[in-house]
XYZ file of C-alpha atoms in Angstrom:
708
model
C 0.000 0.000 0.000
C 1.295 3.538 -0.766
C 2.029 5.794 2.169
C 0.126 9.001 2.853
C 3.226 11.012 1.940
C 3.488 9.267 -1.462
C -0.135 9.973 -2.229
C 0.167 13.652 -1.237
C 3.258 13.990 -3.414
C 1.403 12.523 -6.400
C -1.579 14.829 -5.840
C 0.679 17.882 -5.554
C 2.392 16.926 -8.829
C -1.008 16.696 -10.504
C -2.025 20.078 -9.155
C 1.198 21.630 -10.402
C 0.747 20.168 -13.894
C -0.622 21.938 -16.972
C -3.758 23.965 -16.275
C -6.968 22.201 -17.251
C -9.325 24.441 -19.189
C -13.092 24.064 -19.393
C -14.643 22.854 -22.642
C -14.594 25.238 -25.644
C -18.335 25.840 -25.349
C -17.996 26.740 -21.660
C -15.194 29.194 -22.468
C -17.483 31.055 -24.854
C -20.355 30.991 -22.325
C -18.218 32.499 -19.570
C -16.897 35.271 -21.821
C -20.385 36.168 -23.033
C -21.722 36.094 -19.447
C -19.028 38.594 -18.519
C -20.009 40.834 -21.452
C -16.518 40.705 -23.003
C -16.010 40.552 -26.753
C -13.528 38.229 -28.432
C -11.600 41.259 -29.668
C -11.313 42.679 -26.126
C -10.158 39.318 -24.750
C -7.565 39.055 -27.504
C -6.287 42.518 -26.623
C -5.912 41.594 -22.939
C -4.050 38.358 -23.714
C -1.880 40.021 -26.396
C -3.250 37.685 -29.070
C -5.550 37.925 -32.088
C -9.315 37.717 -32.404
C -9.011 34.700 -34.705
C -6.917 32.884 -32.101
C -9.591 33.471 -29.458
C -12.201 32.178 -31.895
C -10.095 29.069 -32.382
C -9.927 28.500 -28.619
C -13.693 28.822 -28.294
C -14.410 26.628 -31.324
C -12.042 23.904 -30.173
C -9.791 24.336 -33.192
C -6.678 25.086 -31.142
C -5.519 25.400 -27.539
C -3.570 28.223 -25.848
C 0.052 27.698 -24.968
C 2.066 29.036 -22.011
C 2.206 31.757 -20.806
C -1.250 32.583 -22.239
C -2.515 29.202 -21.034
C -2.077 30.061 -17.347
C -3.472 33.588 -17.776
C -6.486 32.314 -19.705
C -7.197 29.666 -17.062
C -7.032 32.227 -14.251
C -9.483 34.463 -16.098
C -11.888 31.590 -16.771
C -11.762 30.461 -13.130
C -12.644 33.989 -12.006
C -15.574 34.150 -14.440
C -16.730 30.668 -13.396
C -16.948 31.817 -9.761
C -19.039 34.842 -10.796
C -21.220 33.136 -13.389
C -21.755 29.515 -12.378
C -23.619 27.228 -14.760
C -27.303 27.007 -13.884
C -28.209 23.609 -12.354
C -29.860 21.147 -14.724
C -33.181 19.744 -13.445
C -33.164 16.043 -12.637
C -36.064 15.415 -14.978
C -37.147 17.158 -18.149
C -40.683 17.680 -19.448
C -41.931 15.017 -21.836
C -41.797 17.504 -24.704
C -38.049 18.098 -24.295
C -35.662 15.635 -25.869
C -33.295 13.987 -23.403
C -29.670 14.889 -24.193
C -27.323 12.083 -25.144
C -24.068 11.475 -23.353
C -21.130 13.158 -25.095
C -18.742 10.910 -27.020
C -15.147 10.704 -25.934
C -12.706 12.095 -28.486
C -10.566 9.032 -27.974
C -13.484 6.723 -28.743
C -15.489 8.232 -31.616
C -18.895 6.806 -32.355
C -19.096 4.430 -35.296
C -21.077 6.114 -38.119
C -24.209 4.448 -39.347
C -24.638 3.488 -42.983
C -26.967 6.449 -43.483
C -24.436 8.896 -42.076
C -21.430 7.838 -44.122
C -21.959 10.472 -46.814
C -23.238 13.312 -44.650
C -21.376 16.421 -45.836
C -20.916 17.984 -42.440
C -19.895 14.900 -40.469
C -16.764 15.562 -38.405
C -14.014 13.100 -37.590
C -12.954 12.858 -33.967
C -9.458 14.128 -33.335
C -6.943 11.626 -32.031
C -6.242 12.021 -28.323
C -2.641 11.079 -29.022
C -2.048 14.266 -31.059
C -1.804 17.285 -28.761
C -1.257 19.620 -31.725
C -4.656 18.681 -33.203
C -7.762 20.623 -32.348
C -11.310 20.500 -33.599
C -14.055 23.017 -34.039
C -17.709 21.984 -34.326
C -19.143 21.634 -37.806
C -19.775 25.170 -39.006
C -23.059 26.484 -40.261
C -23.531 26.455 -43.998
C -21.284 29.107 -45.504
C -18.702 29.290 -48.269
C -16.237 27.339 -46.182
C -18.474 24.576 -44.889
C -20.715 24.052 -47.835
C -17.750 22.939 -49.846
C -16.389 21.029 -46.867
C -16.481 17.513 -47.129
C -18.053 14.279 -47.062
C -14.609 12.852 -47.546
C -13.465 13.147 -43.998
C -15.101 9.799 -43.298
C -13.171 8.192 -46.144
C -9.849 9.511 -44.873
C -10.771 8.450 -41.357
C -10.908 4.849 -42.521
C -7.146 4.999 -43.119
C -5.318 6.103 -39.996
C -2.311 7.201 -42.065
C -4.482 9.981 -43.487
C -6.533 10.712 -40.387
C -6.445 14.470 -40.955
C -7.584 14.448 -44.575
C -5.911 15.040 -47.932
C -4.601 18.582 -47.486
C -3.933 21.557 -45.255
C -3.962 25.306 -45.900
C -1.228 27.071 -43.958
C -1.597 30.641 -42.703
C 1.060 33.032 -41.465
C 0.613 32.105 -37.790
C 1.406 28.420 -38.111
C -2.182 27.175 -38.242
C -2.883 24.483 -40.832
C -6.550 24.346 -41.831
C -7.772 20.919 -42.928
C -11.097 19.577 -44.153
C -14.050 19.274 -41.806
C -12.975 22.215 -39.627
C -9.824 20.597 -38.287
C -6.910 22.925 -37.475
C -3.385 21.665 -36.839
C -0.543 23.557 -35.228
C 2.381 23.637 -37.646
C 5.658 24.762 -36.008
C 7.697 24.675 -39.256
C 9.360 27.932 -40.293
C 11.450 26.632 -43.204
C 10.579 24.470 -46.183
C 12.679 21.457 -45.107
C 10.994 21.365 -41.702
C 7.580 21.894 -43.326
C 8.137 18.915 -45.632
C 9.217 16.795 -42.657
C 6.148 17.866 -40.698
C 3.801 17.069 -43.599
C 5.248 13.565 -43.936
C 5.590 12.645 -40.273
C 3.186 14.507 -37.966
C 0.428 15.924 -40.134
C -1.222 12.608 -41.138
C -2.242 14.058 -44.498
C -2.896 12.234 -47.742
C -5.565 10.122 -49.396
C -5.938 6.434 -50.257
C -5.366 5.281 -53.819
C -8.298 5.251 -56.226
C -7.265 1.909 -57.699
C -5.600 -1.003 -55.924
C -2.763 -0.894 -58.476
C -2.247 2.846 -58.064
C -0.515 5.075 -55.540
C -1.782 6.890 -52.476
C -2.159 10.628 -52.936
C 0.685 12.684 -51.508
C -0.058 15.346 -48.864
C -0.969 18.751 -50.288
C 0.131 21.869 -48.418
C -1.455 25.095 -49.662
C 0.422 28.288 -48.798
C -1.437 31.549 -48.321
C 0.264 34.878 -48.958
C 1.246 35.195 -45.298
C 2.548 31.638 -45.110
C 4.628 32.075 -48.260
C 6.161 35.239 -46.830
C 6.872 33.512 -43.517
C 8.728 30.733 -45.340
C 10.885 33.162 -47.303
C 9.152 33.129 -50.696
C 8.786 36.303 -52.775
C 5.336 37.801 -53.216
C 5.533 37.334 -57.006
C 7.645 35.251 -59.348
C 10.079 37.369 -61.318
C 10.429 34.671 -63.973
C 7.069 35.119 -65.672
C 7.946 32.815 -68.561
C 9.400 29.868 -66.715
C 7.257 30.399 -63.581
C 9.908 29.069 -61.219
C 12.297 30.273 -58.542
C 15.909 30.738 -59.632
C 18.243 27.936 -58.580
C 20.227 30.279 -56.327
C 17.224 31.306 -54.191
C 17.658 30.618 -50.486
C 14.641 28.277 -50.360
C 16.155 26.114 -53.090
C 19.457 26.088 -51.215
C 17.696 25.041 -48.000
C 16.018 22.131 -49.756
C 19.199 21.051 -51.501
C 21.139 21.123 -48.231
C 18.473 18.926 -46.622
C 18.739 16.521 -49.604
C 15.246 17.189 -50.917
C 14.656 17.204 -54.664
C 12.388 19.053 -57.075
C 10.776 17.722 -60.237
C 11.828 19.058 -63.651
C 9.248 21.816 -63.508
C 11.153 23.309 -60.588
C 9.794 25.459 -57.787
C 6.779 27.181 -59.306
C 3.116 27.610 -58.345
C 2.752 23.809 -57.906
C 6.144 22.520 -56.683
C 6.569 18.859 -55.797
C 9.296 18.129 -53.219
C 10.517 14.579 -52.729
C 13.214 12.088 -51.888
C 13.569 8.699 -53.572
C 11.232 6.110 -52.050
C 12.685 3.975 -49.280
C 11.405 0.451 -48.725
C 8.517 1.121 -51.079
C 7.397 4.150 -49.032
C 6.997 7.416 -50.908
C 8.509 10.618 -49.519
C 6.775 13.336 -51.470
C 4.794 16.481 -50.680
C 2.800 18.583 -53.166
C 2.580 22.337 -52.600
C 0.277 25.008 -54.012
C 1.485 28.623 -53.744
C -1.603 30.844 -53.775
C 0.146 34.220 -54.259
C 1.730 32.809 -57.417
C -1.628 31.964 -58.989
C -1.782 28.242 -58.240
C -5.592 28.399 -58.361
C -6.428 29.824 -61.780
C -9.480 32.076 -61.535
C -10.819 30.636 -64.810
C -11.226 27.280 -63.082
C -11.499 28.117 -59.384
C -13.131 31.553 -59.353
C -11.976 33.597 -56.356
C -11.073 30.562 -54.230
C -7.462 31.705 -53.970
C -8.593 34.926 -52.255
C -10.730 33.264 -49.583
C -9.753 32.808 -45.903
C -7.685 29.669 -45.229
C -10.572 27.672 -43.757
C -12.696 28.345 -46.840
C -9.868 27.429 -49.198
C -9.463 24.155 -47.303
C -13.196 23.497 -47.618
C -13.319 24.069 -51.384
C -10.147 22.115 -52.149
C -11.152 19.419 -49.684
C -14.435 18.810 -51.492
C -12.614 18.646 -54.827
C -10.044 16.270 -53.338
C -12.845 14.049 -52.063
C -14.920 13.975 -55.202
C -12.178 14.127 -57.839
C -8.643 13.768 -56.465
C -6.145 15.740 -54.411
C -5.089 18.681 -56.615
C -1.549 18.384 -57.929
C -1.478 21.137 -60.528
C -3.893 22.934 -62.818
C -7.294 21.369 -63.384
C -5.988 20.157 -66.757
C -3.148 18.348 -64.983
C -5.646 16.900 -62.509
C -7.851 15.667 -65.352
C -4.943 13.778 -66.874
C -3.640 12.497 -63.530
C -7.109 11.190 -62.709
C -6.977 8.946 -65.770
C -3.788 7.296 -64.505
C -5.037 7.167 -60.918
C -8.143 5.241 -61.974
C -6.388 3.071 -64.574
C -2.733 2.794 -63.494
C -0.308 1.838 -66.281
C 1.296 -0.959 -64.242
C 0.383 -3.592 -61.684
C 2.239 -6.129 -59.573
C 2.784 -9.456 -61.333
C 4.670 -12.566 -60.217
C 7.859 -13.357 -62.111
C 7.563 -17.063 -63.020
C 11.339 -17.432 -63.069
C 12.056 -16.041 -59.602
C 8.648 -16.158 -57.922
C 9.033 -12.547 -56.821
C 6.604 -9.712 -57.494
C 7.612 -7.268 -60.226
C 5.969 -4.392 -62.074
C 4.093 -5.338 -65.242
C 1.657 -3.694 -67.664
C -1.926 -3.295 -66.487
C -4.372 -4.675 -69.103
C -6.837 -2.103 -70.426
C -4.640 0.846 -69.462
C -2.348 3.100 -71.445
C 0.822 1.349 -70.349
C 3.647 2.935 -72.322
C 4.285 5.860 -74.681
C 3.147 5.086 -78.223
C 3.917 7.034 -81.391
C 0.841 8.511 -83.064
C -0.038 7.865 -86.679
C 1.373 10.624 -88.920
C -2.059 12.219 -89.635
C -2.789 12.338 -85.873
C 0.447 14.031 -84.802
C 0.693 17.827 -84.401
C 2.995 19.715 -86.760
C 5.867 19.922 -84.223
C 6.074 16.152 -83.798
C 9.251 14.488 -85.157
C 7.125 12.211 -87.381
C 5.497 15.147 -89.158
C 8.589 17.348 -89.223
C 10.372 14.590 -91.141
C 7.623 14.493 -93.796
C 6.900 18.155 -94.502
C 8.752 21.495 -94.469
C 8.245 23.571 -91.327
C 5.716 26.033 -92.743
C 3.790 23.496 -94.805
C 0.026 23.638 -94.203
C -1.290 20.099 -94.199
C -4.453 19.382 -96.180
C -7.392 17.238 -94.971
C -5.913 14.167 -96.652
C -2.699 14.700 -94.647
C -3.977 15.528 -91.150
C -7.015 14.595 -89.088
C -9.148 17.557 -88.002
C -11.465 16.296 -85.279
C -12.481 19.411 -83.352
C -15.679 20.710 -81.778
C -18.084 22.822 -83.800
C -17.530 26.517 -84.582
C -20.320 27.151 -87.095
C -23.006 29.675 -87.916
C -25.089 30.464 -90.985
C -27.043 33.351 -92.512
C -30.689 33.693 -91.593
C -33.179 32.610 -94.232
C -35.845 34.962 -95.587
C -38.495 32.840 -93.912
C -36.777 33.114 -90.529
C -36.617 36.901 -90.855
C -40.381 37.127 -91.422
C -41.617 34.668 -88.782
C -41.695 37.234 -85.987
C -38.967 35.673 -83.869
C -38.068 37.864 -80.905
C -35.200 35.997 -79.291
C -32.202 33.747 -79.821
C -31.819 31.101 -77.113
C -28.693 29.064 -76.426
C -28.747 25.468 -75.188
C -25.567 24.031 -73.692
C -24.907 20.305 -73.312
C -23.962 19.379 -69.736
C -20.522 17.818 -69.463
C -20.592 17.051 -73.204
C -16.986 15.870 -73.354
C -17.370 13.652 -70.302
C -20.594 12.174 -71.685
C -18.826 11.333 -74.949
C -16.127 9.484 -72.988
C -18.678 7.023 -71.643
C -18.218 3.625 -73.362
C -15.872 5.158 -75.917
C -13.390 2.588 -77.227
C -9.876 3.878 -77.887
C -6.609 2.240 -78.833
C -4.350 1.163 -75.985
C -1.495 0.037 -78.206
C 0.342 1.079 -81.376
C -1.340 1.751 -84.713
C -1.149 -0.612 -87.679
C -1.098 0.887 -91.173
C -3.585 -0.804 -93.538
C -4.364 -0.179 -97.223
C -7.942 -0.358 -98.572
C -9.448 -1.754 -95.351
C -13.087 -2.645 -94.859
C -14.536 -0.252 -92.329
C -15.117 -1.765 -88.896
C -16.934 0.506 -86.398
C -15.517 -1.567 -83.527
C -11.909 -0.770 -84.429
C -10.641 2.603 -83.135
C -8.252 4.430 -85.401
C -7.939 6.959 -88.212
C -9.438 6.400 -91.669
C -8.764 8.131 -94.990
C -12.151 8.234 -96.698
C -14.138 10.492 -99.024
C -17.364 11.712 -97.393
C -17.972 14.623 -99.763
C -20.836 12.791 -101.506
C -23.061 12.847 -98.405
C -25.853 15.402 -98.752
C -26.699 17.641 -95.773
C -29.356 20.307 -95.261
C -27.769 23.779 -95.669
C -29.538 24.835 -92.460
C -27.494 22.235 -90.562
C -23.734 21.951 -90.183
C -21.977 19.038 -91.806
C -21.202 16.408 -89.158
C -17.778 15.805 -90.680
C -15.964 19.139 -90.242
C -15.581 21.528 -87.279
C -16.607 24.514 -89.403
C -19.698 22.646 -90.545
C -18.754 22.929 -94.216
C -19.160 20.009 -96.570
C -15.959 18.020 -97.233
C -14.426 18.544 -100.656
C -12.621 15.222 -101.016
C -10.799 12.475 -99.127
C -9.909 13.349 -95.538
C -8.803 11.661 -92.320
C -11.494 10.892 -89.746
C -11.721 9.021 -86.465
C -13.782 5.858 -86.147
C -16.477 7.841 -84.293
C -17.044 10.111 -87.296
C -16.938 7.421 -89.987
C -19.338 5.258 -87.968
C -21.821 8.146 -87.978
C -21.521 8.437 -91.758
C -22.435 4.751 -91.988
C -25.358 5.426 -89.626
C -26.591 8.072 -92.082
C -26.678 5.389 -94.781
C -23.683 6.519 -96.821
C -21.532 3.990 -98.731
C -18.024 3.968 -97.234
C -14.769 2.687 -98.692
C -11.611 3.861 -96.882
C -8.450 3.904 -98.964
C -6.090 3.833 -95.984
C -6.233 3.510 -92.203
C -4.174 3.405 -89.013
C -5.957 0.905 -86.785
C -5.582 -0.061 -83.114
C -6.121 -3.773 -82.615
C -5.389 -3.357 -78.902
C -8.248 -1.307 -77.546
C -10.719 -0.863 -74.719
C -13.168 1.494 -72.993
C -10.318 3.288 -71.237
C -12.322 6.361 -70.144
C -15.199 4.537 -68.438
C -13.893 4.818 -64.876
C -12.838 8.425 -65.537
C -16.285 9.332 -66.794
C -18.091 7.618 -63.909
C -15.863 9.279 -61.312
C -16.328 12.769 -62.772
C -20.043 12.265 -63.397
C -20.550 11.349 -59.745
C -18.518 14.383 -58.649
C -20.539 16.652 -60.920
C -23.924 15.260 -59.880
C -23.078 15.448 -56.161
C -21.976 19.062 -56.517
C -25.046 20.031 -58.531
C -27.244 18.413 -55.871
C -25.511 20.530 -53.227
C -26.392 23.548 -55.368
C -30.057 22.557 -55.462
C -30.156 20.979 -58.931
C -31.117 17.317 -58.931
C -32.070 14.642 -61.437
C -35.792 14.077 -62.011
C -36.835 17.729 -61.752
C -39.550 19.028 -64.047
C -38.313 21.226 -66.881
C -39.628 24.393 -65.243
C -38.153 23.516 -61.856
C -34.833 22.647 -63.471
C -34.634 25.996 -65.273
C -35.488 27.834 -62.054
C -32.882 25.909 -60.068
C -30.229 26.549 -62.717
C -31.006 30.268 -62.701
C -30.023 30.506 -59.032
C -27.566 27.624 -58.534
C -24.374 29.696 -58.748
C -25.587 31.934 -55.919
C -26.658 29.131 -53.570
C -23.156 28.421 -52.311
C -20.006 30.131 -53.629
C -17.790 27.310 -52.386
C -19.706 24.585 -54.204
C -19.952 26.795 -57.300
C -16.151 26.953 -57.323
C -15.960 23.164 -57.028
C -18.392 22.819 -59.946
C -16.291 25.124 -62.109
C -13.164 23.154 -61.268
C -14.833 19.835 -62.130
C -15.881 21.135 -65.551
C -12.385 22.462 -66.194
C -10.943 19.106 -65.150
C -12.905 17.377 -67.900
C -12.016 19.717 -70.743
C -8.463 20.341 -69.583
C -7.748 16.643 -69.191
C -8.916 15.972 -72.739
C -6.767 18.806 -74.037
C -3.725 17.313 -72.285
C -4.101 14.157 -74.382
C -2.484 16.126 -77.205
C -0.368 18.569 -75.232
C 1.950 20.529 -77.484
C 5.396 21.930 -76.584
C 5.234 24.330 -73.610
C 8.847 25.460 -73.346
C 10.098 28.500 -75.217
C 13.323 26.565 -75.713
C 11.654 23.851 -77.768
C 12.995 23.411 -81.289
C 10.654 22.452 -84.089
C 10.789 18.746 -84.846
C 12.355 17.722 -81.544
C 10.471 15.630 -78.943
C 9.064 17.328 -75.855
C 8.425 15.906 -72.353
C 4.713 15.177 -72.826
C 5.551 12.554 -75.466
C 6.998 10.348 -72.717
C 3.602 9.938 -71.042
C 1.506 6.850 -71.796
C -1.499 9.207 -71.676
C -0.197 11.372 -74.528
C -2.636 10.133 -77.159
C -3.886 12.489 -79.889
C -5.746 9.500 -81.297
C -7.837 9.221 -78.107
C -8.590 12.919 -78.183
C -9.688 12.740 -81.825
C -12.010 9.805 -81.119
C -13.571 11.597 -78.181
C -14.132 14.956 -79.872
C -15.418 13.232 -82.998
C -17.994 11.539 -80.803
C -18.934 14.866 -79.149
C -19.622 16.403 -82.561
C -21.563 13.451 -83.972
C -23.607 13.056 -80.767
C -24.618 16.673 -81.132
C -25.441 16.334 -84.827
C -27.664 13.347 -84.103
C -29.791 15.529 -81.821
C -29.757 18.400 -84.303
C -31.171 16.006 -86.895
C -33.959 14.880 -84.546
C -35.101 18.465 -84.093
C -34.639 19.265 -87.785
C -37.188 16.572 -88.583
C -39.570 18.558 -86.369
C -38.792 21.760 -88.284
C -36.272 23.313 -85.856
C -32.851 24.341 -87.196
C -29.973 25.959 -85.296
C -28.444 29.209 -86.461
C -25.106 28.837 -84.632
C -23.063 26.288 -82.706
C -19.907 26.718 -80.673
C -18.481 23.618 -79.048
C -21.382 22.192 -77.020
C -23.691 25.235 -77.273
C -26.401 25.494 -79.966
C -28.447 28.645 -80.656
C -32.072 28.490 -81.837
C -34.620 31.142 -82.781
C -37.564 31.550 -80.419
C -40.738 33.552 -79.892
C -39.877 33.920 -76.212
C -36.840 34.145 -73.931
C -37.091 30.656 -72.403
C -36.085 27.290 -73.880
C -39.647 26.157 -73.112
C -40.874 28.721 -75.650
C -39.530 26.707 -78.586
C -38.423 23.220 -77.469
C -40.551 20.559 -79.221
C -42.638 18.053 -77.269
C -44.805 15.107 -78.259
C -48.600 15.087 -77.726
C -48.078 13.728 -74.200
C -45.960 16.758 -73.345
C -42.700 14.819 -73.210
C -39.469 15.948 -74.940
C -39.102 14.855 -78.544
C -37.280 11.487 -78.651
C -33.683 11.668 -79.833
C -33.383 15.431 -79.416
C -32.098 17.766 -76.734
C -33.638 17.348 -73.283
C -33.525 19.719 -70.334
C -31.948 18.174 -67.243
C -28.876 18.006 -65.053
C -27.352 14.712 -66.193
C -24.324 14.687 -68.532
C -25.550 14.772 -72.133
C -28.729 16.684 -71.286
C -28.928 20.454 -71.815
C -29.350 23.626 -69.828
C -30.228 27.196 -70.742
C -27.010 28.924 -71.787
C -28.373 32.426 -72.437
C -30.843 34.549 -74.369
C -30.383 37.567 -76.657
C -32.899 39.516 -78.732
C -33.398 38.738 -82.404
C -32.023 42.041 -83.686
C -28.729 41.438 -81.827
C -28.486 38.019 -83.451
C -29.127 39.359 -86.939
C -26.512 42.088 -86.542
C -23.934 39.698 -85.119
C -24.360 37.331 -88.072
C -24.965 39.688 -90.988
C -22.909 42.759 -90.065
C -20.214 41.528 -87.685
C -19.757 38.049 -89.192
C -19.218 36.685 -85.675
C -20.507 33.406 -84.308
C -23.369 34.476 -81.991
C -23.000 31.317 -79.895
C -19.762 32.804 -78.577
C -21.629 35.678 -76.953
C -25.103 34.265 -76.294
C -24.698 34.631 -72.526
C -22.876 37.934 -72.687
C -19.266 36.785 -72.664
C -16.941 34.446 -74.519
C -18.072 30.840 -74.415
C -15.507 28.158 -73.663
C -13.529 26.535 -76.434
C -13.055 22.821 -77.049
C -10.876 22.450 -74.001
C -7.321 22.430 -75.288
């Protein structure tokens, strides 16, 4: 048995230990009972208002000497303003409160709660630098914050989510309202912290892939604190000079940078040890890491809001690792990795081998598919040679408009209304078969719609209505002779009943529906985000139009996520045929993108050919009902109308349902939304006098291009 003296000594040691503060909610209650504002309390404790908010929200804890002073103040207030006693019984009409859950033993979520957007993970009791605030009310920061926290919580390695946004005071804002204390003041120590203490990252999207590296987002204040300049002087290369002190610090600590150097999206790493990656991705906000064309004003938001927006994107798409175009391409590889583990029959050990159905290695394009700078083309033609349709494939989205007919000018139309196809490029990727291996050159082949590739065929004999664009050229003009087309386009010509006899082809006998997982993943991200913005599948046409008219104002954070998802689709497709980016590139020499298995101009041509023919198929359905477009740009078509709404001209059957085979209003990819309305006189002037495609300005600004 212990002696009395031993027990007293132990009690005294406990009393002399760190002060024990009341719960965050009680701290706020005591301050409000005393009539003291957060700003006044911050002034007394020589701190900041935000820090006091963090203490009262449970996002962080005070440190000595403020800890002792804060405890003394709270004890004094507690003596003055004791908590009112709770009655032993409550009236039948009042719900009995449940016992609070211990942070060390979080409740197991039910199946219904797994996807709740504002569910909060319990912080680990073993991490004193971790604090938690309650789930915030719906605002820009929380609305975009995250159903993913539950996913990350399933993997203890990534208990704190995929990313953190660092401010100038050493607070790292994570998804779900979590705030970590980050003591790092140099880049080497910040990288070490991200890899060892922060518990950041995300599980792989495919069992053969790689876990996502931690992402640390630096605000202006954080970048300044770590010694980075406010702007990059090298506006062309967008990278720090090699003699900058931050680069020297990293080099001294034996950290490496990728070939793109230290720019807006630097990646810092060491070679993997024992199969464990040592890599951290950074995003430098003051250097424009979040392009406003994709992310809106996300880069200007407070750190917690930035974490919420990026956290939702990381959950629904993937952890950002560059521009949205880069993310679109990286998502393809994350969902269909190029390699997998296979057993070597000779040694019995596991080695890396190609993953069936994926793009596994770089493949040379066929000459008509390659851009002019490619070594294959440079060897065939002089530098300034303009290739003709029988020398180069020209699968691009529509940019077409036509003059108004005399009948259209006398029908009393008052408006021009634009219809835009939702996620048109993603929808075209669904079930699209592309080549996954090299092309085989064939003379006089029989056309096979199941074989992806490029075909030299004459489609000039196919008649089309002059009020419709030709389905075979981006400008909508009728072909004048033999030209190269993707399988998607030639298959549509066969569908129209035309006789087809290719004279030459480059065919891919290794092929598959490579984009299926990519499409499904992005469709789910898009639909979840639209639902958060109040636009759901199954709405009536009128309700859908009303919801779309207000959806961008429902939640700025989710609107930014939606914009980024759309940019991910188009940018990723553009990256399939990325052209030289460096000003040092010499015509005819290879460039880095050619070393990627995902560099595939053939795949891009197949996909865009399908976008254009899908659209033409719907144009034809409406043309049979007497409706003809006057302009098309990419996935937007403009029609004449007697009123400002799509419902004023869209055709329906006698039962009031949309005309089969044509455009349909709705949120799903492939359906359409209202793009914009202009008056008829503006349309006539734009076409007749300005000779400008009115679809480009139907909503008052420039419409997006084909995505490259």
